[in-house]
Tab-separated table of C-alpha atoms in Angstrom:
chain	number	residue	atom	x	y	z
E	1	UNK	CA	0.000	0.000	0.000
E	2	UNK	CA	1.331	3.430	-0.902
E	3	UNK	CA	-0.151	6.857	-0.366
E	4	UNK	CA	-2.248	8.362	2.391
E	5	UNK	CA	-4.524	6.881	5.045
E	6	UNK	CA	-7.217	4.528	3.741
E	7	UNK	CA	-10.710	5.036	5.154
E	8	UNK	CA	-13.828	2.889	5.266
E	9	UNK	CA	-15.227	5.155	2.552
E	10	UNK	CA	-12.205	4.377	0.360
E	11	UNK	CA	-12.884	0.659	0.687
E	12	UNK	CA	-16.575	1.151	-0.064
E	13	UNK	CA	-16.016	3.268	-3.156
E	14	UNK	CA	-13.319	0.933	-4.509
E	15	UNK	CA	-15.626	-2.056	-4.045
E	16	UNK	CA	-18.190	-0.071	-6.049
E	17	UNK	CA	-15.619	0.582	-8.786
E	18	UNK	CA	-14.695	-3.111	-8.929
E	19	UNK	CA	-18.337	-4.096	-9.326
E	20	UNK	CA	-18.663	-1.613	-12.185
E	21	UNK	CA	-15.526	-2.909	-13.876
E	22	UNK	CA	-16.918	-6.453	-13.924
E	23	UNK	CA	-19.711	-5.235	-16.193
E	24	UNK	CA	-17.124	-4.934	-18.956
E	25	UNK	CA	-15.765	-8.467	-18.610
E	26	UNK	CA	-16.024	-10.378	-21.852
E	27	UNK	CA	-16.877	-7.251	-23.820
E	28	UNK	CA	-13.820	-5.009	-23.880
E	29	UNK	CA	-10.878	-7.257	-24.807
E	30	UNK	CA	-8.005	-6.766	-25.444
E	31	UNK	CA	-8.353	-3.902	-22.962
E	32	UNK	CA	-8.801	-4.507	-19.224
E	33	UNK	CA	-12.269	-4.187	-17.716
E	34	UNK	CA	-11.720	-1.101	-15.552
E	35	UNK	CA	-14.238	0.530	-13.239
E	36	UNK	CA	-14.121	4.113	-11.990
E	37	UNK	CA	-16.087	6.116	-9.428
E	38	UNK	CA	-15.791	9.892	-8.966
E	39	UNK	CA	-16.671	11.240	-5.509
E	40	UNK	CA	-16.984	14.874	-4.437
E	41	UNK	CA	-18.226	16.237	-1.120
E	42	UNK	CA	-19.014	12.697	0.036
E	43	UNK	CA	-21.305	11.990	-2.904
E	44	UNK	CA	-20.821	9.796	-5.987
E	45	UNK	CA	-21.042	12.116	-8.988
E	46	UNK	CA	-19.698	9.884	-11.769
E	47	UNK	CA	-19.507	6.169	-12.529
E	48	UNK	CA	-18.044	4.340	-15.494
E	49	UNK	CA	-16.570	1.119	-16.825
E	50	UNK	CA	-14.683	0.145	-19.976
E	51	UNK	CA	-17.127	0.016	-22.845
E	52	UNK	CA	-17.540	-2.730	-25.481
E	53	UNK	CA	-14.538	-2.914	-27.772
E	54	UNK	CA	-12.314	-1.305	-25.133
E	55	UNK	CA	-13.289	2.341	-25.679
E	56	UNK	CA	-14.141	4.622	-23.982
E	57	UNK	CA	-12.214	3.737	-20.827
E	58	UNK	CA	-13.868	3.656	-17.415
E	59	UNK	CA	-12.283	6.936	-16.317
E	60	UNK	CA	-13.526	8.713	-19.453
E	61	UNK	CA	-17.073	7.485	-18.832
E	62	UNK	CA	-17.055	8.518	-15.164
E	63	UNK	CA	-15.554	11.955	-15.859
E	64	UNK	CA	-18.112	12.627	-18.591
E	65	UNK	CA	-20.885	11.844	-16.138
E	66	UNK	CA	-19.338	13.989	-13.387
E	67	UNK	CA	-18.641	16.994	-15.603
E	68	UNK	CA	-17.370	20.145	-13.894
E	69	UNK	CA	-18.336	18.724	-10.490
E	70	UNK	CA	-15.222	16.504	-10.625
E	71	UNK	CA	-13.119	19.577	-9.740
E	72	UNK	CA	-11.664	18.969	-6.280
E	73	UNK	CA	-12.992	15.413	-6.127
E	74	UNK	CA	-11.522	11.935	-5.688
E	75	UNK	CA	-11.339	9.278	-8.394
E	76	UNK	CA	-11.415	5.578	-7.498
E	77	UNK	CA	-9.987	3.432	-10.305
E	78	UNK	CA	-9.454	-0.340	-10.345
E	79	UNK	CA	-6.274	-0.163	-12.469
E	80	UNK	CA	-3.540	2.440	-12.876
E	81	UNK	CA	-4.794	5.125	-15.302
E	82	UNK	CA	-3.122	4.840	-18.689
E	83	UNK	CA	-0.323	7.270	-19.475
E	84	UNK	CA	0.040	6.750	-23.215
E	85	UNK	CA	-1.944	8.297	-26.058
E	86	UNK	CA	-3.566	5.757	-28.357
E	87	UNK	CA	-6.902	6.087	-30.085
E	88	UNK	CA	-7.971	8.176	-27.084
E	89	UNK	CA	-6.092	10.606	-24.793
E	90	UNK	CA	-4.318	9.275	-21.701
E	91	UNK	CA	-6.693	8.738	-18.777
E	92	UNK	CA	-4.099	10.098	-16.335
E	93	UNK	CA	-4.128	13.379	-18.258
E	94	UNK	CA	-7.935	13.391	-18.331
E	95	UNK	CA	-8.023	13.120	-14.536
E	96	UNK	CA	-5.499	15.962	-14.266
E	97	UNK	CA	-7.508	18.147	-16.653
E	98	UNK	CA	-10.704	17.429	-14.698
E	99	UNK	CA	-9.146	18.903	-11.574
E	100	UNK	CA	-9.429	15.943	-9.216
E	101	UNK	CA	-7.173	16.306	-6.187
E	102	UNK	CA	-6.910	12.655	-5.171
E	103	UNK	CA	-6.764	9.364	-7.093
E	104	UNK	CA	-7.177	6.009	-5.342
E	105	UNK	CA	-6.057	2.992	-7.381
E	106	UNK	CA	-6.448	-0.713	-6.657
E	107	UNK	CA	-3.490	-2.124	-8.578
E	108	UNK	CA	-0.601	-0.999	-10.774
E	109	UNK	CA	-0.767	-1.754	-14.495
E	110	UNK	CA	1.661	-4.356	-15.884
E	111	UNK	CA	1.682	-2.893	-19.389
E	112	UNK	CA	5.156	-1.378	-19.856
E	113	UNK	CA	3.604	1.599	-21.647
E	114	UNK	CA	1.792	2.455	-18.417
E	115	UNK	CA	3.370	0.719	-15.425
E	116	UNK	CA	4.233	3.474	-12.927
E	117	UNK	CA	3.981	6.212	-15.532
E	118	UNK	CA	0.338	6.958	-14.843
E	119	UNK	CA	1.124	7.446	-11.150
E	120	UNK	CA	4.107	9.644	-12.008
E	121	UNK	CA	1.963	11.901	-14.220
E	122	UNK	CA	-0.643	12.312	-11.506
E	123	UNK	CA	1.879	13.040	-8.754
E	124	UNK	CA	3.783	15.492	-10.969
E	125	UNK	CA	0.512	17.407	-11.304
E	126	UNK	CA	0.234	17.639	-7.517
E	127	UNK	CA	-2.469	14.968	-7.167
E	128	UNK	CA	-2.461	12.772	-4.047
E	129	UNK	CA	-2.209	9.126	-5.197
E	130	UNK	CA	-3.045	6.098	-3.030
E	131	UNK	CA	-2.282	2.635	-4.442
E	132	UNK	CA	-3.228	-0.840	-3.247
E	133	UNK	CA	-6.827	-0.466	-2.028
E	134	UNK	CA	-8.524	-3.874	-2.487
E	135	UNK	CA	-5.487	-4.910	-4.499
E	136	UNK	CA	-6.087	-8.677	-4.271
E	137	UNK	CA	-9.634	-8.437	-5.628
E	138	UNK	CA	-8.479	-6.147	-8.434
E	139	UNK	CA	-5.590	-8.470	-9.300
E	140	UNK	CA	-8.058	-11.346	-9.649
E	141	UNK	CA	-10.394	-9.265	-11.802
E	142	UNK	CA	-7.543	-8.173	-14.089
E	143	UNK	CA	-5.776	-11.551	-14.089
E	144	UNK	CA	-6.563	-12.216	-17.740
E	145	UNK	CA	-5.156	-8.871	-18.822
E	146	UNK	CA	-2.059	-9.414	-16.663
E	147	UNK	CA	-1.497	-12.951	-17.977
E	148	UNK	CA	-1.684	-11.703	-21.552
E	149	UNK	CA	0.712	-8.838	-20.784
E	150	UNK	CA	3.170	-10.859	-18.684
E	151	UNK	CA	3.003	-14.358	-20.181
E	152	UNK	CA	1.374	-14.029	-23.586
E	153	UNK	CA	-1.683	-16.150	-22.806
E	154	UNK	CA	-5.249	-15.600	-21.596
E	155	UNK	CA	-6.785	-16.632	-18.264
E	156	UNK	CA	-8.401	-20.063	-18.646
E	157	UNK	CA	-11.481	-21.223	-16.754
E	158	UNK	CA	-12.304	-24.910	-17.162
E	159	UNK	CA	-15.958	-25.746	-16.637
E	160	UNK	CA	-17.268	-29.258	-16.068
E	161	UNK	CA	-20.893	-30.362	-15.649
E	162	UNK	CA	-20.906	-33.947	-14.459
E	163	UNK	CA	-22.642	-36.668	-12.519
E	164	UNK	CA	-21.801	-37.350	-8.875
E	165	UNK	CA	-19.214	-39.878	-10.071
E	166	UNK	CA	-17.551	-37.439	-12.493
E	167	UNK	CA	-19.101	-38.610	-15.767
E	168	UNK	CA	-20.239	-36.312	-18.562
E	169	UNK	CA	-22.153	-38.764	-20.782
E	170	UNK	CA	-23.599	-42.248	-20.657
E	171	UNK	CA	-21.879	-45.145	-22.412
E	172	UNK	CA	-24.126	-44.490	-25.441
E	173	UNK	CA	-23.051	-40.823	-25.555
E	174	UNK	CA	-26.202	-39.232	-24.089
E	175	UNK	CA	-25.304	-36.051	-22.195
E	176	UNK	CA	-28.314	-33.681	-22.382
E	177	UNK	CA	-28.997	-32.856	-19.701
E	178	UNK	CA	-27.008	-34.093	-16.710
E	179	UNK	CA	-27.448	-30.863	-14.759
E	180	UNK	CA	-30.641	-28.843	-14.432
E	181	UNK	CA	-31.916	-25.558	-15.919
E	182	UNK	CA	-30.627	-23.363	-13.087
E	183	UNK	CA	-27.073	-24.604	-13.574
E	184	UNK	CA	-27.327	-24.168	-17.339
E	185	UNK	CA	-28.552	-20.587	-16.906
E	186	UNK	CA	-25.590	-19.822	-14.644
E	187	UNK	CA	-23.227	-21.286	-17.263
E	188	UNK	CA	-24.604	-18.814	-19.815
E	189	UNK	CA	-23.828	-16.009	-17.363
E	190	UNK	CA	-20.274	-17.296	-17.011
E	191	UNK	CA	-19.888	-17.448	-20.780
E	192	UNK	CA	-20.922	-13.800	-20.989
E	193	UNK	CA	-18.086	-12.753	-18.624
E	194	UNK	CA	-15.408	-14.341	-20.805
E	195	UNK	CA	-14.028	-13.199	-24.143
E	196	UNK	CA	-14.370	-16.647	-25.674
E	197	UNK	CA	-15.929	-20.086	-25.194
E	198	UNK	CA	-13.656	-22.949	-26.235
E	199	UNK	CA	-14.277	-26.635	-26.991
E	200	UNK	CA	-12.400	-29.466	-28.607
E	201	UNK	CA	-13.208	-31.014	-31.966
E	202	UNK	CA	-14.904	-34.044	-30.410
E	203	UNK	CA	-17.388	-31.909	-28.497
E	204	UNK	CA	-18.090	-29.859	-31.616
E	205	UNK	CA	-18.803	-33.012	-33.638
E	206	UNK	CA	-20.802	-34.979	-31.076
E	207	UNK	CA	-22.818	-32.233	-29.364
E	208	UNK	CA	-23.149	-29.807	-32.309
E	209	UNK	CA	-23.189	-26.887	-29.833
E	210	UNK	CA	-24.009	-23.269	-30.612
E	211	UNK	CA	-21.773	-21.979	-27.753
E	212	UNK	CA	-23.706	-18.704	-27.623
E	213	UNK	CA	-25.003	-16.839	-24.571
E	214	UNK	CA	-28.751	-17.226	-24.179
E	215	UNK	CA	-31.203	-15.959	-21.585
E	216	UNK	CA	-29.527	-12.549	-21.119
E	217	UNK	CA	-30.403	-9.257	-22.783
E	218	UNK	CA	-27.919	-6.841	-24.361
E	219	UNK	CA	-24.994	-9.290	-24.524
E	220	UNK	CA	-22.057	-9.160	-26.905
E	221	UNK	CA	-21.557	-12.784	-27.882
E	222	UNK	CA	-18.189	-14.291	-26.961
E	223	UNK	CA	-15.892	-15.638	-29.648
E	224	UNK	CA	-16.456	-19.368	-30.217
E	225	UNK	CA	-13.178	-21.271	-30.364
E	226	UNK	CA	-12.744	-24.848	-31.555
E	227	UNK	CA	-9.448	-26.693	-31.238
E	228	UNK	CA	-9.261	-29.145	-34.140
E	229	UNK	CA	-6.007	-30.396	-35.632
E	230	UNK	CA	-7.511	-31.331	-39.015
E	231	UNK	CA	-10.616	-29.093	-38.856
E	232	UNK	CA	-12.727	-32.238	-39.203
E	233	UNK	CA	-15.893	-30.420	-38.176
E	234	UNK	CA	-19.418	-30.605	-39.660
E	235	UNK	CA	-19.854	-28.020	-42.396
E	236	UNK	CA	-23.623	-28.054	-41.822
E	237	UNK	CA	-23.466	-27.836	-38.022
E	238	UNK	CA	-24.599	-24.958	-35.806
E	239	UNK	CA	-21.148	-23.391	-35.651
E	240	UNK	CA	-20.705	-23.461	-39.415
E	241	UNK	CA	-24.176	-22.105	-40.143
E	242	UNK	CA	-23.725	-19.167	-37.761
E	243	UNK	CA	-20.038	-18.365	-38.390
E	244	UNK	CA	-20.983	-15.249	-40.357
E	245	UNK	CA	-23.048	-13.900	-37.451
E	246	UNK	CA	-21.087	-14.835	-34.309
E	247	UNK	CA	-17.286	-15.210	-34.554
E	248	UNK	CA	-15.870	-18.721	-34.911
E	249	UNK	CA	-12.121	-19.174	-34.505
E	250	UNK	CA	-10.535	-22.542	-35.281
E	251	UNK	CA	-7.135	-23.442	-33.819
E	252	UNK	CA	-5.734	-26.074	-36.159
E	253	UNK	CA	-2.562	-27.977	-36.900
E	254	UNK	CA	-0.176	-27.322	-39.781
E	255	UNK	CA	-1.474	-30.440	-41.537
E	256	UNK	CA	-5.112	-29.311	-41.817
E	257	UNK	CA	-6.196	-29.877	-45.461
E	258	UNK	CA	-6.167	-26.768	-47.615
E	259	UNK	CA	-9.654	-27.343	-49.043
E	260	UNK	CA	-11.121	-27.586	-45.539
E	261	UNK	CA	-9.373	-24.385	-44.497
E	262	UNK	CA	-10.777	-22.638	-47.552
E	263	UNK	CA	-14.293	-23.916	-46.845
E	264	UNK	CA	-14.318	-22.604	-43.272
E	265	UNK	CA	-12.772	-19.299	-44.262
E	266	UNK	CA	-15.528	-18.953	-46.830
E	267	UNK	CA	-18.115	-19.472	-44.088
E	268	UNK	CA	-16.614	-16.554	-42.135
E	269	UNK	CA	-14.445	-18.415	-39.639
E	270	UNK	CA	-11.017	-17.191	-38.528
E	271	UNK	CA	-8.271	-19.820	-38.690
E	272	UNK	CA	-5.364	-19.796	-36.230
E	273	UNK	CA	-2.482	-22.138	-37.129
E	274	UNK	CA	-0.862	-23.811	-34.129
E	275	UNK	CA	2.046	-26.105	-33.448
E	276	UNK	CA	1.628	-29.782	-32.601
E	277	UNK	CA	2.615	-31.662	-29.471
E	278	UNK	CA	2.785	-35.260	-30.520
E	279	UNK	CA	-0.454	-35.995	-32.376
E	280	UNK	CA	-2.424	-33.163	-30.772
E	281	UNK	CA	-2.549	-29.415	-31.199
E	282	UNK	CA	-0.182	-27.933	-28.630
E	283	UNK	CA	-2.157	-26.261	-25.828
E	284	UNK	CA	0.417	-23.561	-25.173
E	285	UNK	CA	0.478	-22.710	-28.883
E	286	UNK	CA	-3.325	-22.423	-28.871
E	287	UNK	CA	-3.350	-19.993	-25.959
E	288	UNK	CA	-0.502	-17.961	-27.420
E	289	UNK	CA	-2.435	-17.635	-30.685
E	290	UNK	CA	-5.596	-16.573	-28.858
E	291	UNK	CA	-3.690	-13.991	-26.794
E	292	UNK	CA	-2.010	-12.617	-29.911
E	293	UNK	CA	-5.485	-12.176	-31.375
E	294	UNK	CA	-6.478	-10.165	-28.274
E	295	UNK	CA	-8.260	-12.588	-25.950
E	296	UNK	CA	-7.736	-12.212	-22.193
E	297	UNK	CA	-10.324	-14.631	-20.706
E	298	UNK	CA	-11.282	-18.031	-22.144
E	299	UNK	CA	-14.063	-20.310	-20.858
E	300	UNK	CA	-13.289	-23.921	-21.775
E	301	UNK	CA	-16.250	-26.298	-21.874
E	302	UNK	CA	-14.431	-29.475	-22.893
E	303	UNK	CA	-14.376	-32.159	-23.909
E	304	UNK	CA	-12.327	-34.496	-21.849
E	305	UNK	CA	-9.278	-34.621	-24.123
E	306	UNK	CA	-8.899	-30.846	-24.341
E	307	UNK	CA	-9.480	-30.500	-20.586
E	308	UNK	CA	-6.794	-33.088	-19.838
E	309	UNK	CA	-4.356	-31.419	-22.236
E	310	UNK	CA	-4.786	-28.011	-20.596
E	311	UNK	CA	-4.512	-29.430	-17.084
E	312	UNK	CA	-1.448	-31.510	-17.903
E	313	UNK	CA	0.239	-28.422	-19.354
E	314	UNK	CA	-0.578	-26.407	-16.199
E	315	UNK	CA	-2.599	-23.908	-18.230
E	316	UNK	CA	-5.846	-23.907	-16.220
E	317	UNK	CA	-6.305	-20.991	-13.829
E	318	UNK	CA	-9.781	-21.721	-12.463
E	319	UNK	CA	-12.211	-24.636	-12.289
E	320	UNK	CA	-15.984	-24.363	-12.195
E	321	UNK	CA	-17.815	-27.615	-11.569
E	322	UNK	CA	-21.522	-28.388	-11.592
E	323	UNK	CA	-22.316	-31.726	-9.970
E	324	UNK	CA	-25.681	-33.434	-10.374
E	325	UNK	CA	-27.194	-35.972	-8.007
E	326	UNK	CA	-27.020	-38.803	-10.510
E	327	UNK	CA	-24.539	-41.656	-10.968
E	328	UNK	CA	-23.648	-43.115	-14.368
E	329	UNK	CA	-21.055	-45.758	-13.562
E	330	UNK	CA	-17.619	-46.718	-14.817
E	331	UNK	CA	-18.770	-47.436	-18.366
E	332	UNK	CA	-19.866	-43.801	-18.831
E	333	UNK	CA	-17.574	-41.095	-20.271
E	334	UNK	CA	-15.243	-39.482	-17.708
E	335	UNK	CA	-15.132	-35.695	-17.513
E	336	UNK	CA	-11.355	-35.531	-17.886
E	337	UNK	CA	-9.330	-37.602	-20.343
E	338	UNK	CA	-6.099	-39.456	-19.651
E	339	UNK	CA	-3.350	-37.359	-18.078
E	340	UNK	CA	-0.675	-39.967	-17.418
E	341	UNK	CA	-0.486	-39.229	-13.687
E	342	UNK	CA	1.237	-41.947	-11.670
E	343	UNK	CA	1.622	-40.163	-8.339
E	344	UNK	CA	-0.644	-37.766	-6.445
E	345	UNK	CA	2.211	-35.287	-6.203
E	346	UNK	CA	2.047	-34.910	-10.002
E	347	UNK	CA	-1.635	-33.905	-10.026
E	348	UNK	CA	-2.523	-30.191	-10.425
E	349	UNK	CA	-4.006	-28.756	-7.244
E	350	UNK	CA	-6.645	-26.052	-6.842
E	351	UNK	CA	-8.069	-24.151	-3.858
E	352	UNK	CA	-11.784	-24.068	-3.156
E	353	UNK	CA	-13.250	-20.573	-3.542
E	354	UNK	CA	-16.978	-21.211	-3.345
E	355	UNK	CA	-19.493	-24.021	-3.066
E	356	UNK	CA	-23.269	-23.629	-3.177
E	357	UNK	CA	-26.499	-25.167	-4.371
E	358	UNK	CA	-27.732	-24.099	-7.803
E	359	UNK	CA	-31.214	-25.485	-8.238
E	360	UNK	CA	-30.962	-29.257	-7.818
E	361	UNK	CA	-27.188	-29.255	-8.438
E	362	UNK	CA	-24.051	-28.161	-6.610
E	363	UNK	CA	-21.688	-25.555	-8.036
E	364	UNK	CA	-18.097	-25.521	-6.816
E	365	UNK	CA	-15.503	-22.999	-7.912
E	366	UNK	CA	-11.746	-23.432	-7.548
E	367	UNK	CA	-8.655	-21.383	-8.359
E	368	UNK	CA	-5.082	-22.328	-9.113
E	369	UNK	CA	-3.201	-23.230	-5.941
E	370	UNK	CA	-0.197	-20.928	-5.407
E	371	UNK	CA	3.162	-22.624	-5.939
């Protein structure tokens, strides 16, 4: 923590800013989903969050709402205000021009164009800057942006809806529906807070999913990503038929047939060539390609082979499980494919964040266990 004394009001207003920033999740990539609250004379006079497509920024939105009343006020921002001029002016300069006298920030930006420079601009203008208020929560919210900046990959959430004994389909392949309508509605909400929904080729062939967000108004649809080495996907399936309306990106191997590539490109899909690891598309190459294309948060919905590949490569940051009160037995399809684990010490570990009933099912949410 750096800066002046932090009050209960500071914590309250930053929590408000964080809640606003989450409204931009899944809609503003490759930019971070930033929230901002402007307070003057003890009253909130401006609120904003990063808008779809990444512009305007949260600070710009909040300052526009506050107008001249921002003079002498305090700005609460969930990420260090940008210091560079891109398609829009620097947010640090906008705060200076608005006449605020204090800026409270949750976490420093990792982008080298900004990191520390936004704070320096504000302090050089005589503005009191406090950093680190609700830093852990902000770091979690911006984890996808930080992973892309620092490691060249997006944040990955792996979701699994399974029976009590960890199965995702019967021996005959029947899988709709293991969990109930309340759990499925919540999954659509989770899709909406990610930049992309990702599945493997097997899931795309067997389930013929649409992978869109349904049941919510005013939603920008996430990108639909399929990992398929040979792009052996149905050309008359839901994804193919809607590729011109909702983005479809296919991560494929170098040996995907040229005529198949041409067919999917003609349907409106974006093709991302990836390296191979053995006989499969390399998971790290997939995530690098998605990050290069701008994605910061990816929601993986299987199947078992893709899930196992991501877990084995230590590329899963969060798990979301929905468990139904039904048992399918050993002959049914397991939720996670083979990982080649011989000892418990080799298994990836996650920490429980939340567990609660969702309709007739149980939802449990986990995050990567610190090393």
